[in-house]
Short mmCIF file of C-alpha atoms in Angstrom, two decimals:
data_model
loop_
_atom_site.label_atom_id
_atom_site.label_comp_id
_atom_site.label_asym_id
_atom_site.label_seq_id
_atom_site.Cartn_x
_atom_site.Cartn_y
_atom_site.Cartn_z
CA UNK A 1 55.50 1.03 16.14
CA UNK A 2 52.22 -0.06 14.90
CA UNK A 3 50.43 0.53 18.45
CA UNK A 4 52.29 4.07 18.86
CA UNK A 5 50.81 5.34 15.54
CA UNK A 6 47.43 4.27 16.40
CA UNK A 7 47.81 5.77 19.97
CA UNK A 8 48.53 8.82 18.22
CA UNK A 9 45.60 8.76 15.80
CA UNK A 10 48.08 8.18 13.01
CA UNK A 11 46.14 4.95 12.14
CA UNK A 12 43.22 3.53 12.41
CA UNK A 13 42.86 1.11 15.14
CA UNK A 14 42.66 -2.43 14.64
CA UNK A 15 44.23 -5.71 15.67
CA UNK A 16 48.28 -5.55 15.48
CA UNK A 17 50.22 -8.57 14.32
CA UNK A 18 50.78 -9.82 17.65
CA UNK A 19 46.72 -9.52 18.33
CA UNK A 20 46.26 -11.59 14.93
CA UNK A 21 49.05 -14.05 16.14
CA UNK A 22 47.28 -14.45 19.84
CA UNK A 23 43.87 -14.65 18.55
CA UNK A 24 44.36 -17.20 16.22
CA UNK A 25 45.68 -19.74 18.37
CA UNK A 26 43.20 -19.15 21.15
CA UNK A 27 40.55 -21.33 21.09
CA UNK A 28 37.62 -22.29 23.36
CA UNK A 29 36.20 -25.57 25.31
CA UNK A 30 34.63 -26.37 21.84
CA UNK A 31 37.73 -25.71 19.62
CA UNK A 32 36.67 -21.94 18.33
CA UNK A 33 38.90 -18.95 18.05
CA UNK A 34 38.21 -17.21 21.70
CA UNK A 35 39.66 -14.12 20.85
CA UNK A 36 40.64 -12.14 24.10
CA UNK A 37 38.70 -8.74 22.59
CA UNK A 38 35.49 -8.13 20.52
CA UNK A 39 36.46 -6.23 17.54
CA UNK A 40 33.85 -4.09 15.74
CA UNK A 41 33.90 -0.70 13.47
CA UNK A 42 32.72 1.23 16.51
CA UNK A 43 30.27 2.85 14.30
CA UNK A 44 26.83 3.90 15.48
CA UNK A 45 23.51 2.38 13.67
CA UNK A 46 22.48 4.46 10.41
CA UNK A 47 18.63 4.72 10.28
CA UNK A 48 16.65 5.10 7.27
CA UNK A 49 15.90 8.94 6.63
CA UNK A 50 12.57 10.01 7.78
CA UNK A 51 12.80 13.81 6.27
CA UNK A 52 9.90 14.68 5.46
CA UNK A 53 10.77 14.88 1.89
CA UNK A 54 12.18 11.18 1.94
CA UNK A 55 9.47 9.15 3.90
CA UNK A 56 7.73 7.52 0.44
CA UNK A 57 10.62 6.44 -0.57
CA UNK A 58 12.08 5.34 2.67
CA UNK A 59 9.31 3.21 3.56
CA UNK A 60 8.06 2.31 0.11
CA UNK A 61 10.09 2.70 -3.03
CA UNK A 62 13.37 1.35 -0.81
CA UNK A 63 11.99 -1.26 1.31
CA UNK A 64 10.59 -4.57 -0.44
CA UNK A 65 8.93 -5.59 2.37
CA UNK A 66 6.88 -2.48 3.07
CA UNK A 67 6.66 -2.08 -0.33
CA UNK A 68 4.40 -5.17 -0.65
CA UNK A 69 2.45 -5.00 2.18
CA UNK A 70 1.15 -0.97 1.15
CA UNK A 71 0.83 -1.89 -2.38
CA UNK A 72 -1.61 -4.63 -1.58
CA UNK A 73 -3.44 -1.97 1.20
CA UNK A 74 -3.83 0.46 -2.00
CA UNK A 75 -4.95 -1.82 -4.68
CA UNK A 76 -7.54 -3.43 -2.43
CA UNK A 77 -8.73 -0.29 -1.14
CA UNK A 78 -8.77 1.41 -4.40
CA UNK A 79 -11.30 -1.66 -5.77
CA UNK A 80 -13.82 -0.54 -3.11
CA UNK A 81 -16.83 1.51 -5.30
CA UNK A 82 -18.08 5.10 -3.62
CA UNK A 83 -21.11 6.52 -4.40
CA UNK A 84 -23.19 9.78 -3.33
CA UNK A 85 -26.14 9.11 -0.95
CA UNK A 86 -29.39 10.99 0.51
CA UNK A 87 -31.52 10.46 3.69
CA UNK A 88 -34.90 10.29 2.82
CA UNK A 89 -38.02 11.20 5.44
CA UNK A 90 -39.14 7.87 6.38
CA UNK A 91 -35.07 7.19 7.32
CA UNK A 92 -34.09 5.01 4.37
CA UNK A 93 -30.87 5.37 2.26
CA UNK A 94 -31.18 6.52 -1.67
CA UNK A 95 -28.25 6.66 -3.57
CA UNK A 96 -28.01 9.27 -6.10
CA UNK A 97 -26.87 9.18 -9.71
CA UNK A 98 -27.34 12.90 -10.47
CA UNK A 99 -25.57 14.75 -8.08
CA UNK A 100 -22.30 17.07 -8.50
CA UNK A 101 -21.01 14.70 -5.80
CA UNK A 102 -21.45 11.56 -7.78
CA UNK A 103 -20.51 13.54 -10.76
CA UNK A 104 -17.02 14.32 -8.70
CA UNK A 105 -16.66 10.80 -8.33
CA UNK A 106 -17.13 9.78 -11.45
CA UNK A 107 -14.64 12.46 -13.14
CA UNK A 108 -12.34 14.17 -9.79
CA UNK A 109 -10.86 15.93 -12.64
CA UNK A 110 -8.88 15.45 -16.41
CA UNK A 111 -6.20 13.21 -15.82
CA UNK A 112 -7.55 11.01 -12.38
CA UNK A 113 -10.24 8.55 -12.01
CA UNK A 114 -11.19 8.33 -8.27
CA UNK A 115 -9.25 5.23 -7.93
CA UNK A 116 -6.53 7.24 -8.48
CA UNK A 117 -7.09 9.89 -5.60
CA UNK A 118 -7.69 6.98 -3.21
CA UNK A 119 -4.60 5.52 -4.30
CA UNK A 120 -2.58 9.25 -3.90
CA UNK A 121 -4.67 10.06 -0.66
CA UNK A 122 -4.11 6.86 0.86
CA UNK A 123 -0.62 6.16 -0.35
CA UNK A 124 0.83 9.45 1.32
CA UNK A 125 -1.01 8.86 4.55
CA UNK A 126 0.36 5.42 5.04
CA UNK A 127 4.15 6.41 4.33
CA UNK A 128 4.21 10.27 5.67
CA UNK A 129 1.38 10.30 7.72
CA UNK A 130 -0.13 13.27 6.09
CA UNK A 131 -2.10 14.08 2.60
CA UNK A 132 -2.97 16.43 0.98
CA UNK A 133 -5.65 17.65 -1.99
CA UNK A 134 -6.75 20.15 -3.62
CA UNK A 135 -10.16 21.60 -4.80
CA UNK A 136 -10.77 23.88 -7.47
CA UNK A 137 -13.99 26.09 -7.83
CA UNK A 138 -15.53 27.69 -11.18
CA UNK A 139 -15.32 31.33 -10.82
CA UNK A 140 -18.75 31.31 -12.87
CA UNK A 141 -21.82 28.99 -13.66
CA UNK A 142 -23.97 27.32 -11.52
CA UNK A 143 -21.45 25.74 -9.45
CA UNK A 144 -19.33 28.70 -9.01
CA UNK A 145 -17.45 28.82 -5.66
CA UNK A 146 -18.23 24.89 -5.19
CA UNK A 147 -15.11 22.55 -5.67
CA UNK A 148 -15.40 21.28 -9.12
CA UNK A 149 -12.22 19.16 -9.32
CA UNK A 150 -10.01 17.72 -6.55
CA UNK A 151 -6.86 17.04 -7.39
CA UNK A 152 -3.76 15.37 -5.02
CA UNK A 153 -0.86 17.35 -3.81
CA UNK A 154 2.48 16.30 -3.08
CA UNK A 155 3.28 15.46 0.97
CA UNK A 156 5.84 18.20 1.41
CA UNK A 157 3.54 21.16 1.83
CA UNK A 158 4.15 23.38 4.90
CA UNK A 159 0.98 24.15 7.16
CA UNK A 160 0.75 27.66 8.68
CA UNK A 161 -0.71 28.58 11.62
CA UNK A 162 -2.38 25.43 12.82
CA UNK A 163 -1.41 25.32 16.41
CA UNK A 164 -3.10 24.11 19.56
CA UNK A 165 -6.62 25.82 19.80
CA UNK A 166 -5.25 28.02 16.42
CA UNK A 167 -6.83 27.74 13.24
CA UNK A 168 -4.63 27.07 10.36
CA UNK A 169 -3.96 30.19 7.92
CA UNK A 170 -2.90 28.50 5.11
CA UNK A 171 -0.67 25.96 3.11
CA UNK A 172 2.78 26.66 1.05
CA UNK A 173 4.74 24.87 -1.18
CA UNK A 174 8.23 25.55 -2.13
CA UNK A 175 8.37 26.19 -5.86
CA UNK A 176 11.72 25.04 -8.52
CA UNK A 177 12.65 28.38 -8.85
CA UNK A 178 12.83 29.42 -4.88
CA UNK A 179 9.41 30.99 -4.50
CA UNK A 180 6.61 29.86 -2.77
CA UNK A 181 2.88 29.06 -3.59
CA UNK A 182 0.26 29.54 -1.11
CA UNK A 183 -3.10 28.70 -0.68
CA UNK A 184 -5.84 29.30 1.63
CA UNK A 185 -7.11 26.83 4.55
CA UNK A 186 -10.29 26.56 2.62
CA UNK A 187 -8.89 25.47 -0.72
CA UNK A 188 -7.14 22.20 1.33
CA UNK A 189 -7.98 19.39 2.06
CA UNK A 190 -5.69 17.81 4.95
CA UNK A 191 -5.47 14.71 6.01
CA UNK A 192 -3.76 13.35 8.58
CA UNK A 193 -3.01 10.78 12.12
CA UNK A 194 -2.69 11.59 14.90
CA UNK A 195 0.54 13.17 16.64
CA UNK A 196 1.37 13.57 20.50
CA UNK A 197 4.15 16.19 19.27
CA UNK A 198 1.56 18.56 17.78
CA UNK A 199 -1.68 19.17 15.72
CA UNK A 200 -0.17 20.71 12.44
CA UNK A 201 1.33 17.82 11.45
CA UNK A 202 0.29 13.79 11.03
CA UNK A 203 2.58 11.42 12.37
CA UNK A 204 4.13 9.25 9.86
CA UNK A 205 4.29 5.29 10.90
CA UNK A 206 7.30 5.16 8.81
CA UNK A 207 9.12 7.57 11.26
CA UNK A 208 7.15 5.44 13.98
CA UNK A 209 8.64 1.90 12.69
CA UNK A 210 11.95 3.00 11.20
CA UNK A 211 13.68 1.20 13.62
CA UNK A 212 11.85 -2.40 12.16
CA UNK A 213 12.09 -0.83 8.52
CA UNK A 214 15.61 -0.59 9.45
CA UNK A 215 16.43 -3.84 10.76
CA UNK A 216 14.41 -5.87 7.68
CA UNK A 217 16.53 -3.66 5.20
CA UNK A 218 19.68 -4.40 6.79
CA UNK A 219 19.14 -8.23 7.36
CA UNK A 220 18.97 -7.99 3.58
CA UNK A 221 21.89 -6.15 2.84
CA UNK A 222 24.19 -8.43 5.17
CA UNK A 223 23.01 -11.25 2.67
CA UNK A 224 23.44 -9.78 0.27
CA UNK A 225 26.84 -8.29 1.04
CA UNK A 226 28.41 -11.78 2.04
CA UNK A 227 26.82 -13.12 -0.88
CA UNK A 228 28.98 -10.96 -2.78
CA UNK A 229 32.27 -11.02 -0.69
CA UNK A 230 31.78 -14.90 -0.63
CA UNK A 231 31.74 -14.85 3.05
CA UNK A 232 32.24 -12.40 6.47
CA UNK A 233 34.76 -9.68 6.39
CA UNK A 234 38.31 -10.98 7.73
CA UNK A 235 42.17 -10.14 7.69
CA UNK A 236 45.13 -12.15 5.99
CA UNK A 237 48.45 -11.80 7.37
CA UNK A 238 52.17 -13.66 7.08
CA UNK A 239 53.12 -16.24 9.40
CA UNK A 240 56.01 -16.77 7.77
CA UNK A 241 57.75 -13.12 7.97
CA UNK A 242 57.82 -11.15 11.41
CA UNK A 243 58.09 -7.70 9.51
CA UNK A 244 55.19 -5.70 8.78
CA UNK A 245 54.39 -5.43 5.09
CA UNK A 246 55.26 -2.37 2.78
CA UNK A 247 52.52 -0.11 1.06
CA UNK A 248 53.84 -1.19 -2.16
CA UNK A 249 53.88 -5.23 -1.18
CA UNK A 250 49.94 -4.87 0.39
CA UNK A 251 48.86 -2.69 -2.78
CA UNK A 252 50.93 -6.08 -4.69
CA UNK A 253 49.82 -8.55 -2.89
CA UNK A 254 45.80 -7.09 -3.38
CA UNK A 255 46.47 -7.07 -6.96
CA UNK A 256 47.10 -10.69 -6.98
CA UNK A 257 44.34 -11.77 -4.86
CA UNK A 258 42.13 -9.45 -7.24
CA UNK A 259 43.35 -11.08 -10.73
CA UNK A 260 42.01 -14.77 -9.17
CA UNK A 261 38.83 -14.17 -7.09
CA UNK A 262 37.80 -11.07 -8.71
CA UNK A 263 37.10 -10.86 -12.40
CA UNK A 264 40.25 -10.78 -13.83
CA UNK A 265 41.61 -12.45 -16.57
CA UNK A 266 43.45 -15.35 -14.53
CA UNK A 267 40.00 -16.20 -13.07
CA UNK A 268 39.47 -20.09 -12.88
CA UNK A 269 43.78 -20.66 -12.40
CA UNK A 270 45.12 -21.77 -8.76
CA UNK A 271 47.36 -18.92 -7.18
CA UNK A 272 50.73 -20.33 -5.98
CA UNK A 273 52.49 -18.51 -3.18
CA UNK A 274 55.57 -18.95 -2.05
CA UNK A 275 54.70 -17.88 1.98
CA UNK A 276 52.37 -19.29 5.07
CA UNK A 277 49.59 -16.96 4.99
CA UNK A 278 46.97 -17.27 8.06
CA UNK A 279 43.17 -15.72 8.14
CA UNK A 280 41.11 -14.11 10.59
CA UNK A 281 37.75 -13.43 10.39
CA UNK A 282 36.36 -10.53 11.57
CA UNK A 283 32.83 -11.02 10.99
CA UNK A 284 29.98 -13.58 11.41
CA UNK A 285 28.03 -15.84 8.93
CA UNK A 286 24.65 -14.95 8.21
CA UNK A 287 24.03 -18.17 10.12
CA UNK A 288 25.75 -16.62 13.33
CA UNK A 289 24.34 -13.54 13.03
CA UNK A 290 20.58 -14.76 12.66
CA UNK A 291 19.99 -12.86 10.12
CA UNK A 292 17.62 -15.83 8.47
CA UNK A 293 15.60 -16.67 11.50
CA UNK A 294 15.00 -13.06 12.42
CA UNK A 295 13.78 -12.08 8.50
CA UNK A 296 10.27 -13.71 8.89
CA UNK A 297 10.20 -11.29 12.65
CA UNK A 298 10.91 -8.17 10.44
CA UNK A 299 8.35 -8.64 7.91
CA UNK A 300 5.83 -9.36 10.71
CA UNK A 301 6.78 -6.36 12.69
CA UNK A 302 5.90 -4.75 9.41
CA UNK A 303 2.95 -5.75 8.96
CA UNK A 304 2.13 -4.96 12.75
CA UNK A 305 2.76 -1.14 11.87
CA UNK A 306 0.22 -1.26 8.79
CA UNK A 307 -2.63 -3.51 11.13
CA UNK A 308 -2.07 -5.59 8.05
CA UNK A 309 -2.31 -9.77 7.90
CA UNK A 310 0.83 -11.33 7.66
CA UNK A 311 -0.54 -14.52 5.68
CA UNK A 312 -1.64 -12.72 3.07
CA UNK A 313 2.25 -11.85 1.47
CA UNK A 314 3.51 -14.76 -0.21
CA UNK A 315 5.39 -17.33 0.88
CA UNK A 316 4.22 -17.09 4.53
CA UNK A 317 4.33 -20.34 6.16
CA UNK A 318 1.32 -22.27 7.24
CA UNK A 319 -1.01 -20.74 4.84
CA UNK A 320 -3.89 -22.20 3.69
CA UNK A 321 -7.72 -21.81 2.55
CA UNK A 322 -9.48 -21.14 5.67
CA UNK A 323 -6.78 -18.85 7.26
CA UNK A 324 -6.18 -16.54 4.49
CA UNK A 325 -9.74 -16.17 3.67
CA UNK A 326 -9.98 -14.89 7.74
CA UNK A 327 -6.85 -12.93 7.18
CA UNK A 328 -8.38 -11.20 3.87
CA UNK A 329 -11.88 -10.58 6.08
CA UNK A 330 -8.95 -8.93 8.76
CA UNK A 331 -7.98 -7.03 6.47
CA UNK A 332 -10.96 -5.13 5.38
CA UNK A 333 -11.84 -4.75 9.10
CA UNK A 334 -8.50 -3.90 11.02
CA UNK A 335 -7.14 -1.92 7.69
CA UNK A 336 -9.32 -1.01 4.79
CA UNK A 337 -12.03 0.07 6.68
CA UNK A 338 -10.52 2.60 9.17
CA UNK A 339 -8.64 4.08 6.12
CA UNK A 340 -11.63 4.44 3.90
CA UNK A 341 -13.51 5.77 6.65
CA UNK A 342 -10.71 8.33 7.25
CA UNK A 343 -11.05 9.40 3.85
CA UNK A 344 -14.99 9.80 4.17
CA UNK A 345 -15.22 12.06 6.73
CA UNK A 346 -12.30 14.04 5.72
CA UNK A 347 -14.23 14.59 2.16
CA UNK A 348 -18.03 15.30 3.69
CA UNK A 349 -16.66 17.67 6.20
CA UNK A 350 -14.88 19.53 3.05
CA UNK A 351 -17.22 18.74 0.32
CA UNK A 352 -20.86 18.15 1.77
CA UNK A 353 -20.98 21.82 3.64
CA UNK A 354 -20.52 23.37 0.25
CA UNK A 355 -24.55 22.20 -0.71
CA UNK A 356 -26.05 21.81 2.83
CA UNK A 357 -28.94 19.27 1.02
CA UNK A 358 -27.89 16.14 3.50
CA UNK A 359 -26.09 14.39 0.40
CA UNK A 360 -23.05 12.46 1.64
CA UNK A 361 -20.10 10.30 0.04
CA UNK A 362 -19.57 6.84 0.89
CA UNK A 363 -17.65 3.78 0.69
CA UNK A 364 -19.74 0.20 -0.45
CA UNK A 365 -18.74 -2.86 0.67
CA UNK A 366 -21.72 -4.70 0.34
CA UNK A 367 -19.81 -6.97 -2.39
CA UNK A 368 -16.96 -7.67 -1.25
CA UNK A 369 -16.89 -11.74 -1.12
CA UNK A 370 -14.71 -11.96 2.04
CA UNK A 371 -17.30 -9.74 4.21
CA UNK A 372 -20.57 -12.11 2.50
CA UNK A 373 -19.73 -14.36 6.16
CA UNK A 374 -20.64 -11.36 8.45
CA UNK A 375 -23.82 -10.72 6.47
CA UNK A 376 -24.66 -14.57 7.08
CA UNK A 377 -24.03 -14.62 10.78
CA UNK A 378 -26.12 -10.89 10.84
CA UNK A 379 -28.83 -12.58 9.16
CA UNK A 380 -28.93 -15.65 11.35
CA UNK A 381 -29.00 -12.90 13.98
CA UNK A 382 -32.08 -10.96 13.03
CA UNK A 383 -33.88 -13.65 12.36
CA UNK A 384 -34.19 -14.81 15.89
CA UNK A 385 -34.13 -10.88 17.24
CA UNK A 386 -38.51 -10.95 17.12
CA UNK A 387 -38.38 -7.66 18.86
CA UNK A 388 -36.92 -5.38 15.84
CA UNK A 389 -39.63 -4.71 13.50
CA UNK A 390 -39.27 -6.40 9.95
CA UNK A 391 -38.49 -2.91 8.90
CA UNK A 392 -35.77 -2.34 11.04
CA UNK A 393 -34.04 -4.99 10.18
CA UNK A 394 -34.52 -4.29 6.36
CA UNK A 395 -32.39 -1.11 6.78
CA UNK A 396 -29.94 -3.18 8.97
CA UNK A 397 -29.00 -5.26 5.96
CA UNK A 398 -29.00 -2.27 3.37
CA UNK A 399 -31.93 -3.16 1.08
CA UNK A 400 -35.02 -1.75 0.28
CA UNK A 401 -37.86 -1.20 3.15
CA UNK A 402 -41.10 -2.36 2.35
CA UNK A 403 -43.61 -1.20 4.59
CA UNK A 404 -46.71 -4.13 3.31
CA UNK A 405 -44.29 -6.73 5.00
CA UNK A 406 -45.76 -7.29 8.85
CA UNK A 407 -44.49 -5.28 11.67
CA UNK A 408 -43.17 -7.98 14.21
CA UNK A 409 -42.99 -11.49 13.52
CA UNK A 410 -42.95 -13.47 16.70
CA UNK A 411 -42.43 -17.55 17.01
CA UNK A 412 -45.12 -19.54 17.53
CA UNK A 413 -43.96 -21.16 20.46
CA UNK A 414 -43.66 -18.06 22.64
CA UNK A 415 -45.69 -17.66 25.67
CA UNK A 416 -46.12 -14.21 27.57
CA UNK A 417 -45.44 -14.21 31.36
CA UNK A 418 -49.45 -13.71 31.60
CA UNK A 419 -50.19 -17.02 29.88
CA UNK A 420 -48.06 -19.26 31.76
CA UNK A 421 -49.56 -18.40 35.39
CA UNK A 422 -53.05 -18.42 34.07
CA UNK A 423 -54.74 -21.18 35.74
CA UNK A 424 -55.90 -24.02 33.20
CA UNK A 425 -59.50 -25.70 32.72
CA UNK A 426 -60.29 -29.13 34.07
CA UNK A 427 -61.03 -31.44 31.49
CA UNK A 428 -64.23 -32.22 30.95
#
C-alpha cells in the first residue's frame, strides 16, 4: 500500500518497511550497513543570494569567514594616511597643506572622516564589486561648481546609459516612497572591477566565489545542525509489529520521544518501552562527511578570492614570527595596494580636473613597519647602482633632493676599459 501511494504522488518517497528491514541487516566486508540504494532529499544545492541588493550581507554580514578576512582588508587600509601633492619644476614631490584637496581630506564632509569613505568605498567594492560617491558643489563662493563634499552612496544605484563605446547618462536610485532620484554622470563617482558581461556594471567577487562562500557556510551549518540533533538524521521503526503505524500512534509515539530528549519536563528519566524498536540512519557524521578537514580548504579558498594571506586570521596553523610578518608585507602588496591605488585614480580623474594646477591625491606608505624591509633591500640597491646620480636616487627613496651633494659617486676600485689596456711603465 505504502509503495502504491508513493507511486501515485500520494506520499513522499522514502524507504518502506521492507527497505528499512533489508537495509539494516545488510552489511559489508567490514561489518557496515551496505544498503542496496543511496537515499538522499533529491534536492538541488541552495546558493547564497547574490542580488544585487543582498551581496554585503551575503558575503559579509552572513559569512564569518569572509567577514574576517574584509574587516581586516578595511581596517588596515583605512590606517594608511593620504595627502595632496604638487610637482615642482626641478621634478621633486611637495606635499601641500593648503589646498581644497587636502582640505577634502581632512573634512570629506559633516558626519565622515576620510577613514570613513575608504572604509564605505572600499567595503562596497570588495562585496558588490561596485561603489559609489557622491560630490557636492557650492552654488556660490570661490569654489562654486568644484566638489566641496563627497559623500558615499549605497551599492544599489542603477547606471544609465553606459554601454560599450556609450557614455553613461546618469545614475538613479529607487526612493521609499516609489520614485526615483537621479543624478547626472558628472555628480558620480563610480567605481568599479572589471566585468566580461559588460561595462556598466563591476563584477562582484562575491557572485564570483559564491560557490566557496557557499560551501564554508554550509560546512558550518552541518555542525552545527548535528550538534543540535545530537547526531545525523535517521528513521526509527518497529521490529516487533509488521503493521504500519497510525497517525495518531507516530504523532504519540513523537510526543514521548520529545518529553525525554527534548526539553520537557521528564528530561534526565530513562524511557521504558514495551516494543523492539530498530534505527536507521540516514545521514553521515561530520566525520564521514569531511566536513572538518575540508573547513581549513574553505577559508583558504576565501582568502584566495580577496588576494588576502591566509596566516594572518587566527588560529591558522604553522604560524609564526617570520611568516606572518611576510604574510602582513603580502598583504600590503597583493591587496592594500591595488585597492588604494584603485581608489586614487578613480578620485584624481574626478577631483583633480576640477583645478587643472597638477595637484594630485595620494596614498603614503612610507611608514608602514612591514614595508621598512623593501626600503632596506632598495637602499642596499642604490648604493652599489654608481650610474644614477645621487639625486636620482634621492627622489627614488622619497626624501628631499639636495643638489650640493656630488653628482655620481663611483668606487674607488673601478677601472675604465681605457685604463686596463694601457700599456704600463718599466720600473726604473
Amino acid at each position: 500500500m505504502q509503495l502504491t501511494k508513493q507511486a501515485l504522488g500520494l506520499e513522499p518517497v522514502a524507504p518502506t518497511r521492507l527497505d528499512v528491514k533489508l537495509l539494516s541487516g545488510t552489511t559489508d566486508y567490514l561489518g557496515r550497513t551496505a544498503p542496496m540504494l543511496q537515499y538522499t532529499n533529491g534536492e538541488q544545492a541552495r546558493w547564497l543570494s547574490t542580488d544585487a541588493g543582498e551581496l554585503t550581507k551575503t558575503g559579509y554580514s552572513n559569512h564569518a569567514t569572509a567577514y574576517s578576512v574584509i574587516s581586516y582588508i578595511l581596517t588596515t587600509a583605512a590606517a594608511v594616511p593620504w595627502g595632496a601633492y604638487t610637482v615642482k619644476s626641478d621634478d621633486t614631490v611637495e606635499r601641500l597643506a593648503k589646498h581644497p584637496l587636502a582640505d577634502l581630506l581632512y573634512r570629506p564632509n559633516p558626519r565622515h572622516s576620510w577613514a570613513d569613505i575608504v572604509l564605505h568605498s572600499l567595503g562596497y567594492l570588495l562585496t558588490c564589486g561596485n561603489a559609489y560617491t557622491i560630490g557636492v558643489r557650492p552654488e556660490m563662493g570661490s569654489r562654486a561648481g568644484k566638489v566641496g563634499e563627497i559623500w558615499p552612496m549605497p551599492p544599489t544605484l542603477q547606471v544609465k546609459g553606459g554601454g560599450w563605446m556609450e557614455e553613461v547618462t546618469g545614475y538613479e536610485l529607487d526612493k521609499a516612497n516609489g520614485g526615483k532620484e537621479t543624478w547626472a554622470p558628472e555628480e558620480i563617482l563610480h567605481l568599479k572591477y572589471w566585468n566580461p558581461d559588460g561595462t556598466r556594471y563591476g563584477l562582484s567577487p562575491v557572485a564570483a566565489g559564491i560557490h566557496s562562500l557557499t560551501a564554508a557556510k554550509s560546512g558550518i551549518e552541518a555542525r552545527v545542525r548535528q550538534y543540535q540533533n545530537q547526531g545525523p538524521p535517521g528513521v526509527i521503526y518497529d521490529e516487533s509489529n509488521t503493521e504500519p503505524w497510525t497517525s495518531e500512534q507516530l504523532s504519540g509515539f513523537r510526543s514521548f520521544l520529545r518529553s525525554f530528549f527534548g526539553n520537557g519536563r521528564r528530561r534526565g528519566e530513562i524511557p521504558v518501552l514495551g516494543g523492539k524498536l530498530g534505527y536507521l540512519n540516514l545521514g553521515l557524521s561530520p566525520v564521514d562527511l569531511d566536513v572538518l578537514a575540508a573547513i581549513p580548504h574553505d577559508k583558504d579558498a576565501v582568502c584566495d578570492l580577496y588576494h588576502f594571506p591566509g596566516q594572518l586570521l587566527n588560529g591558522a596553523k604553522g604560524s609564526t614570527f617570520n611568516n606572518v610578518s611576510e604574510a602582513r608585507r603580502a598583504l600590503y602588496t597583493t591587496c592594500i595596494t591595488p585597492l588604494l591605488s584603485v581608489l586614487r585614480d578613480g578620485l584624481n580623474r574626478w577631483l583633480g580636473e576640477q583645478y587643472g594646477d597638477g595637484v594630485y591625491i595620494d596614498f603614503d606608505l612610507s611608514g608602514i613597519p612591514e614595508l621598512q624591509a623593501d626600503k632596506k633591500d632598495q637602499v642596499a640597491m642604490l648604493k652599489d647602482a654608481y650610474w644614477i646620480t645621487t639625486q636620482e636616487k634621492q627622489r627614488i627613496m622619497g626624501v628631499e633632493v639636495d643638489d650640493s651633494l656630488p653628482k655620481y659617486l663611483f668606487p674607488a676600485g673601478l677601472l675604465t676599459a681605457e685604463q686596463l689596456s694601457a700599456p704600463t711603465e718599466p720600473l726604473a
